[in-house]
Amino acid sequence: MIGIDWFLALSALLFCIGVIGVLIRKNAIVIFMCVELMLNAVNLSLISFSSHYGNVDGQILVFFSLAIAAAEAVVGLAIIIAIFRNNLSVDISKINLLRW
Amino acid sequence: MDSATTLTTLIILFPLLGFLINGLLGLYSDSFRNKKGLIGAISNLAVFIPFAIAVYFFVNMGQGSEPIFAELFTWIEVGSFSVDIAYQLDQLSVMMALVVTGVGFLIHLYSIGYMWHDEGYWKFFAYLNLFIFAMLNLVLADNMLLLFLGWEGVGLCSYLLIGFWYTDMANSAAGSKAFWYNRVGDFAFLIAMFLTFQHVGSLDFDVVLANLESIPADDTFWIGLLMLIGATGKSAQIPLFVWLPDAMAGPTSVSALIHAATMVTSGIYLISRMSEMFVMSPEIMMIIAVVGALTAIVAATIAITQNDIKRVLAYSTVSQLGYMFLALGSGAFTAAMFHVVTHAFFKACLFLGSGSVIHAMEHVEHGLHDEGKDVHFDPQDMRFMGGLKEYMPSTYKTFLIATIAISGIPPLAGFFSKDEILAFTFNAGFGEFAGTLYLLLWGVGIVTAFLTAFYMFRLTFGTFNGSFKLPEKISEAAGAEKYLHESPKTMTIPLWTLGGLSVFGGFLGVPNFLLATFTHQEEHINLLHNWLYNVTADYGLTLSHSAEWILMFISIGIAVAGVFIAYRMYGSGDTEESDAKLANRFGTLYQTWKEKYSIDEFYEGVVVDPVVRMSEKGLAKFDMKIVDGIVNTVGGVVRLFGSVFRYIQTGVTSSYALALVLGVIIVLSMLIL
């Protein structure tokens, strides 16, 4: 039996990779994937705790967060596509039209 | 819903429906606009059906029966203030509804022929229906606010219709003028409404009239005065009458509708409706009578000098409305309503007749243009007419009938109603209030009666007698009479119907004394009086029968004298020659009349110019410096802050994300440590 520490460590590692990806990458789609990574890192820790304590609340929360992530992906991708149509680029460093 | 409510709803809804169908379909469908027969039919039906229902109510409503209330729904409810869309059918409102829809229907029928070639045919009929809808709301309303809705509605429609040919600047200006003058009156009426609500706590007519004692005597006077000002706006009395002659800019059938059947009668209707309140204040009654008499004679003297046939009729309307106000001020509300009805008949006939003449004259102009002759003349100017009776027999005969009726020659309609008004005014001279002043007003009324007969026959003779003047005036127009023709059937049928009503309408109100003198019994043969006795607060006649006979012969004599002198001067149709003689005889007085007492110029100088100047010099500066200054200062402060803080917004997503992460780390570390 693998202890919960391992799972939490993996979760933290995934989360950090996600954060760093969001911070340093310029491709909006990659950023988007990194956000998903962060979400799933959290999901992983939720499931770990759930199984550790023998309580299903954590698993139910994961379903919610999955549903919300799906909805968010739909909206977010639609926005990215719309931006791409106008700019022919998804480089977020160039998307600052509304500044000032 | 009981049947009365259903029928009332239908009366109101049909004109609205006609307006919506013609208006919306005409707006969106080009092919519909060309179906002129269909448009005319819809519009006519939308007025005819309410007329039929009004007849049904009239037949089923007994004399002295209680009013029927038809409550549709609550319109406004705020605290103790509640107004329903509710209608009241009593003898007075049913009679008004009959006149509005009956005469209105004939005018609609006439308009089919008159407006046939007009581009805005569909729009015209939509407006006409809307006008009838508003007017029915006005006369049937059971509370002041709903009445006011109709009151504003007819104001709006008059604006739309007077300025119907809006591509001509002068016509638009006339529409606006009517609108503004009416606004002045409406403002006064609104305040009257507020005051009434303040004291009574309701705007329903029956509640207000039942609680008159809760209004202090002072405020009764003020409410009466303010309502009177409102009425002078709508009914074109001094001081607000100047819009009506200009309203001639609209199509003739509109003039007929506004002048005869609808809008201008609403002031008289309002005062009759509130008569129980008005009689509580003798001062107000006196003011009404004075306003009426003054308006009657001022307008009549102007009418003598006018050459535009529609303008003569317009001033004549103002003058006749003055008679009605004189009757109201003498406490003869029934007589006033009687004159409303008979006047609707003969004035509608006269207007439609003049429209028929104008139609023919325009046809002459077009005919000459087709021949290649570039002849321009005003088709409404009677100096170009004359001798039309051979070419337009139906128009001539009906016009003559209506002229005789308005002049007060027995036994046509105008005689009875005008005689009743004069008798009541004379009678009021011996009543409990005011006294001798009313005898003076009676004198004014008699002079006006003479003038009425005179200018109306001047108009008829000038238009129809003698020879056709156009070829004499403009040599190029030689032989133009071959283009003169009688109007189509849809125009002559209403003319004959109205002509017939002008002949027989007077028998509605045959004075009681005519029979009483011979039978020595007090018989009530005055149908209209029997009909209206429980809805208006009439003063009774106290004159002896012999006095009434004498008064009647005086008014006959004066009318005949007017006709005779007009015949001597204008019978040959030589208008200009006789006008010149008249101008010589009266000198500056005639000049004053010709210049319409310079009332328009007076308003222009005393009201319009100062307001414009004050706006330009004072208010515009205030607006630019003070108001704009405050607004711009607020905006400037916001800009100042923005100019500092906007640099934080880089627009680069990753820097926002970095700030977010840093924030989270800081908060977390603060929590942990």
XYZ file of N, CA, C and O in Angstrom, chain B residues 535-627:
372
model
N -77.983 65.075 -16.334
C -76.518 65.025 -16.325
C -75.880 66.405 -16.278
O -74.699 66.531 -16.002
N -76.630 67.456 -16.558
C -76.046 68.791 -16.485
C -76.847 69.634 -15.503
O -78.011 69.356 -15.232
N -76.180 70.657 -14.994
C -76.813 71.495 -13.981
C -77.374 72.758 -14.634
O -76.870 73.843 -14.431
N -78.373 72.598 -15.446
C -78.925 73.749 -16.162
C -79.675 74.704 -15.238
O -80.346 74.287 -14.295
N -79.541 75.993 -15.545
C -80.461 76.955 -14.940
C -81.739 76.943 -15.766
O -81.697 76.807 -16.980
N -82.864 77.106 -15.112
C -84.111 77.133 -15.874
C -84.339 78.503 -16.493
O -83.713 79.489 -16.133
N -85.250 78.538 -17.463
C -85.648 79.821 -18.044
C -86.725 80.429 -17.151
O -87.647 79.741 -16.737
N -86.585 81.719 -16.876
C -87.618 82.366 -16.067
C -88.372 83.411 -16.878
O -89.240 84.096 -16.364
N -88.029 83.541 -18.139
C -88.683 84.560 -18.970
C -90.129 84.192 -19.235
O -90.499 83.016 -19.223
N -90.928 85.206 -19.488
C -92.312 84.922 -19.875
C -92.339 84.511 -21.337
O -91.399 84.758 -22.092
N -93.438 83.859 -21.736
C -93.521 83.396 -23.121
C -93.445 84.550 -24.111
O -92.816 84.443 -25.165
N -94.073 85.647 -23.754
C -94.055 86.763 -24.711
C -92.634 87.288 -24.891
O -92.217 87.622 -26.005
N -91.873 87.293 -23.784
C -90.481 87.735 -23.894
C -89.715 86.785 -24.812
O -88.902 87.219 -25.636
N -89.985 85.501 -24.681
C -89.283 84.545 -25.527
C -89.632 84.746 -26.993
O -88.779 84.646 -27.874
N -90.917 85.030 -27.244
C -91.327 85.293 -28.626
C -90.579 86.499 -29.181
O -90.074 86.483 -30.300
N -90.515 87.555 -28.356
C -89.860 88.774 -28.834
C -88.399 88.492 -29.154
O -87.887 88.851 -30.217
N -87.710 87.766 -28.215
C -86.302 87.441 -28.434
C -86.131 86.649 -29.718
O -85.202 86.873 -30.503
N -87.067 85.719 -29.956
C -86.947 84.885 -31.136
C -87.071 85.738 -32.395
O -86.298 85.572 -33.347
N -88.023 86.676 -32.367
C -88.187 87.497 -33.575
C -87.009 88.439 -33.761
O -86.625 88.740 -34.891
N -86.435 88.880 -32.648
C -85.232 89.706 -32.801
C -84.141 88.907 -33.497
O -83.499 89.369 -34.455
N -83.943 87.655 -33.054
C -82.833 86.919 -33.678
C -83.153 86.540 -35.123
O -82.248 86.518 -35.963
N -84.427 86.280 -35.421
C -84.761 86.033 -36.837
C -84.498 87.292 -37.650
O -83.865 87.256 -38.712
N -84.989 88.423 -37.109
C -84.840 89.681 -37.829
C -83.396 90.011 -38.115
O -83.018 90.394 -39.235
N -82.560 89.801 -37.118
C -81.157 90.156 -37.260
C -80.478 89.271 -38.294
O -79.676 89.723 -39.114
N -80.868 87.970 -38.295
C -80.274 87.044 -39.270
C -80.709 87.420 -40.678
O -79.898 87.466 -41.615
N -81.992 87.710 -40.823
C -82.499 88.067 -42.149
C -81.825 89.348 -42.641
O -81.432 89.454 -43.809
N -81.641 90.300 -41.704
C -80.976 91.542 -42.087
C -79.564 91.257 -42.589
O -79.122 91.804 -43.611
N -78.870 90.354 -41.882
C -77.512 90.002 -42.289
C -77.500 89.406 -43.680
O -76.676 89.771 -44.534
N -78.427 88.490 -43.924
C -78.497 87.847 -45.241
C -78.810 88.893 -46.310
O -78.196 88.923 -47.380
N -79.753 89.789 -46.002
C -80.198 90.776 -46.988
C -79.045 91.702 -47.373
O -78.769 91.928 -48.556
N -78.339 92.191 -46.362
C -77.235 93.107 -46.661
C -76.145 92.384 -47.438
O -75.575 92.914 -48.404
N -75.881 91.131 -47.034
C -74.885 90.358 -47.765
C -75.317 90.181 -49.211
O -74.509 90.273 -50.147
N -76.631 89.975 -49.422
C -77.126 89.795 -50.791
C -76.952 91.077 -51.597
O -76.510 91.056 -52.743
N -77.278 92.198 -50.977
C -77.131 93.481 -51.668
C -75.686 93.735 -52.075
O -75.406 94.241 -53.167
N -74.776 93.368 -51.176
C -73.379 93.681 -51.460
C -72.691 92.627 -52.322
O -71.878 92.934 -53.176
N -72.995 91.361 -52.034
C -72.200 90.294 -52.651
C -73.006 89.388 -53.580
O -72.455 88.467 -54.168
N -74.316 89.652 -53.694
C -75.180 88.755 -54.457
C -74.694 88.527 -55.869
O -74.881 87.456 -56.457
N -74.060 89.552 -56.460
C -73.607 89.422 -57.838
C -72.305 88.644 -57.947
O -71.850 88.358 -59.048
N -71.710 88.319 -56.798
C -70.472 87.551 -56.814
C -69.235 88.404 -56.972
O -68.143 87.881 -57.085
N -69.400 89.755 -56.974
C -68.221 90.621 -57.110
C -67.644 90.918 -55.726
O -67.872 91.988 -55.152
N -66.880 89.970 -55.234
C -66.422 90.069 -53.855
C -65.498 91.251 -53.632
O -65.680 92.023 -52.689
N -64.530 91.396 -54.533
C -63.478 92.368 -54.267
C -63.995 93.796 -54.235
O -63.600 94.592 -53.385
N -64.912 94.084 -55.167
C -65.483 95.434 -55.238
C -66.161 95.802 -53.924
O -65.916 96.852 -53.343
N -66.999 94.867 -53.443
C -67.743 95.146 -52.217
C -66.829 95.172 -51.015
O -67.045 95.933 -50.074
N -65.790 94.335 -51.043
C -64.818 94.372 -49.952
C -64.154 95.737 -49.867
O -63.942 96.270 -48.777
N -63.840 96.277 -51.019
C -63.204 97.599 -51.052
C -64.132 98.646 -50.453
O -63.708 99.512 -49.677
N -65.429 98.547 -50.791
C -66.405 99.494 -50.223
C -66.443 99.368 -48.708
O -66.465 100.366 -47.981
N -66.464 98.129 -48.267
C -66.518 97.853 -46.836
C -65.286 98.436 -46.143
O -65.381 99.052 -45.083
N -64.132 98.241 -46.791
C -62.872 98.738 -46.219
C -62.916 100.256 -46.113
O -62.464 100.851 -45.131
N -63.482 100.924 -47.128
C -63.614 102.389 -47.113
C -64.499 102.840 -45.981
O -64.182 103.775 -45.250
N -65.638 102.151 -45.858
C -66.622 102.559 -44.865
C -66.051 102.455 -43.461
O -66.233 103.331 -42.630
N -65.325 101.364 -43.170
C -64.892 101.134 -41.802
C -63.462 101.573 -41.525
O -63.028 101.594 -40.383
N -62.706 101.869 -42.576
C -61.371 102.437 -42.393
C -60.451 101.594 -41.529
O -60.233 100.415 -41.806
N -59.918 102.232 -40.466
C -58.925 101.540 -39.643
C -59.506 100.312 -38.958
O -58.794 99.340 -38.716
N -60.803 100.373 -38.651
C -61.435 99.236 -37.994
C -61.309 98.007 -38.887
O -60.931 96.918 -38.457
N -61.608 98.201 -40.176
C -61.516 97.105 -41.138
C -60.086 96.601 -41.210
O -59.841 95.396 -41.280
N -59.156 97.538 -41.161
C -57.750 97.164 -41.218
C -57.374 96.279 -40.022
O -56.660 95.284 -40.163
N -57.909 96.667 -38.848
C -57.650 95.868 -37.648
C -58.172 94.449 -37.822
O -57.528 93.477 -37.458
N -59.377 94.362 -38.396
C -59.964 93.035 -38.596
C -59.105 92.239 -39.570
O -58.834 91.081 -39.385
N -58.713 92.922 -40.628
C -57.939 92.265 -41.666
C -56.625 91.732 -41.096
O -56.157 90.663 -41.480
N -56.060 92.500 -40.169
C -54.812 92.060 -39.536
C -55.069 91.170 -38.336
O -54.176 90.926 -37.527
N -56.287 90.699 -38.206
C -56.663 89.755 -37.134
C -56.318 90.300 -35.765
O -55.817 89.576 -34.909
N -56.546 91.593 -35.563
C -56.290 92.250 -34.277
C -54.823 92.122 -33.854
O -54.487 92.331 -32.688
N -53.986 91.697 -34.775
C -52.541 91.546 -34.496
C -52.247 90.670 -33.286
O -51.262 90.868 -32.595
N -53.121 89.715 -33.023
C -52.917 88.886 -31.824
C -51.683 88.016 -31.978
O -50.893 87.867 -31.040
N -51.501 87.460 -33.183
C -50.327 86.629 -33.415
C -49.055 87.421 -33.179
O -48.126 86.947 -32.524
N -49.024 88.651 -33.702
C -47.851 89.495 -33.547
C -47.635 89.827 -32.078
O -46.507 89.889 -31.590
N -48.767 90.022 -31.378
C -48.690 90.331 -29.951
C -48.034 89.183 -29.198
O -47.098 89.385 -28.421
N -48.494 87.969 -29.447
C -47.896 86.812 -28.776
C -46.432 86.668 -29.152
O -45.586 86.359 -28.320
N -46.179 86.893 -30.429
C -44.806 86.788 -30.921
C -43.898 87.737 -30.140
O -42.828 87.372 -29.683
N -44.383 88.981 -29.972
C -43.559 89.987 -29.316
C -43.485 89.819 -27.809
O -42.443 90.027 -27.201
N -44.610 89.442 -27.197
C -44.659 89.451 -25.734
C -44.217 88.114 -25.140
O -43.618 88.068 -24.080
N -44.507 87.027 -25.828
C -44.169 85.724 -25.254
C -42.982 85.080 -25.965
O -41.956 84.781 -25.353
N -43.102 84.909 -27.272
C -42.108 84.105 -27.978
C -40.732 84.771 -27.970
O -39.744 84.174 -27.548
N -40.686 86.041 -28.394
C -39.392 86.714 -28.486
C -38.647 86.780 -27.156
O -37.475 86.424 -27.098
N -39.323 87.241 -26.071
C -38.597 87.268 -24.794
C -38.089 85.896 -24.374
O -36.970 85.785 -23.865
N -38.896 84.874 -24.607
C -38.465 83.530 -24.209
C -37.231 83.122 -25.009
O -36.245 82.626 -24.461
N -37.289 83.388 -26.310
C -36.156 83.020 -27.153
C -34.910 83.799 -26.730
O -33.822 83.238 -26.590
N -35.109 85.098 -26.483
C -33.964 85.922 -26.120
C -33.382 85.480 -24.781
O -32.175 85.373 -24.614
N -34.277 85.190 -23.823
C -33.793 84.757 -22.523
C -33.033 83.436 -22.673
O -31.997 83.228 -22.028
N -33.535 82.560 -23.530
C -32.857 81.273 -23.716
C -31.478 81.486 -24.297
O -30.505 80.875 -23.858
N -31.409 82.374 -25.294
C -30.123 82.563 -25.962
C -29.108 83.258 -25.065
O -27.954 82.859 -24.969
N -29.587 84.324 -24.396
C -28.657 85.143 -23.622
C -28.367 84.531 -22.266
O -27.239 84.477 -21.822
N -29.430 84.092 -21.573
C -29.244 83.647 -20.200
C -29.070 82.143 -20.068
O -28.032 81.666 -19.621
N -30.086 81.417 -20.499
C -30.095 79.985 -20.207
C -28.986 79.249 -20.945
O -28.371 78.343 -20.396
N -28.723 79.670 -22.181
C -27.684 78.985 -22.949
C -26.339 79.156 -22.265
O -25.568 78.204 -22.144
N -26.079 80.362 -21.767
C -24.820 80.612 -21.061
C -24.745 79.788 -19.789
O -23.735 79.173 -19.485
N -25.848 79.808 -19.038
C -25.921 79.029 -17.804
C -25.623 77.568 -18.112
O -24.858 76.904 -17.402
N -26.223 77.081 -19.188
C -26.034 75.678 -19.551
C -24.576 75.406 -19.880
O -23.998 74.421 -19.428
N -23.983 76.320 -20.663
C -22.620 76.068 -21.126
C -21.598 76.211 -19.993
O -20.698 75.411 -19.854
N -21.773 77.249 -19.187
C -20.772 77.522 -18.157
C -21.006 76.668 -16.910
O -20.114 75.972 -16.448
N -22.187 76.760 -16.344
C -22.424 76.154 -15.025
C -22.688 74.646 -15.155
O -21.957 73.835 -14.593
N -23.698 74.288 -15.923
C -24.085 72.874 -15.984
C -22.977 72.058 -16.625
O -22.480 71.077 -16.047
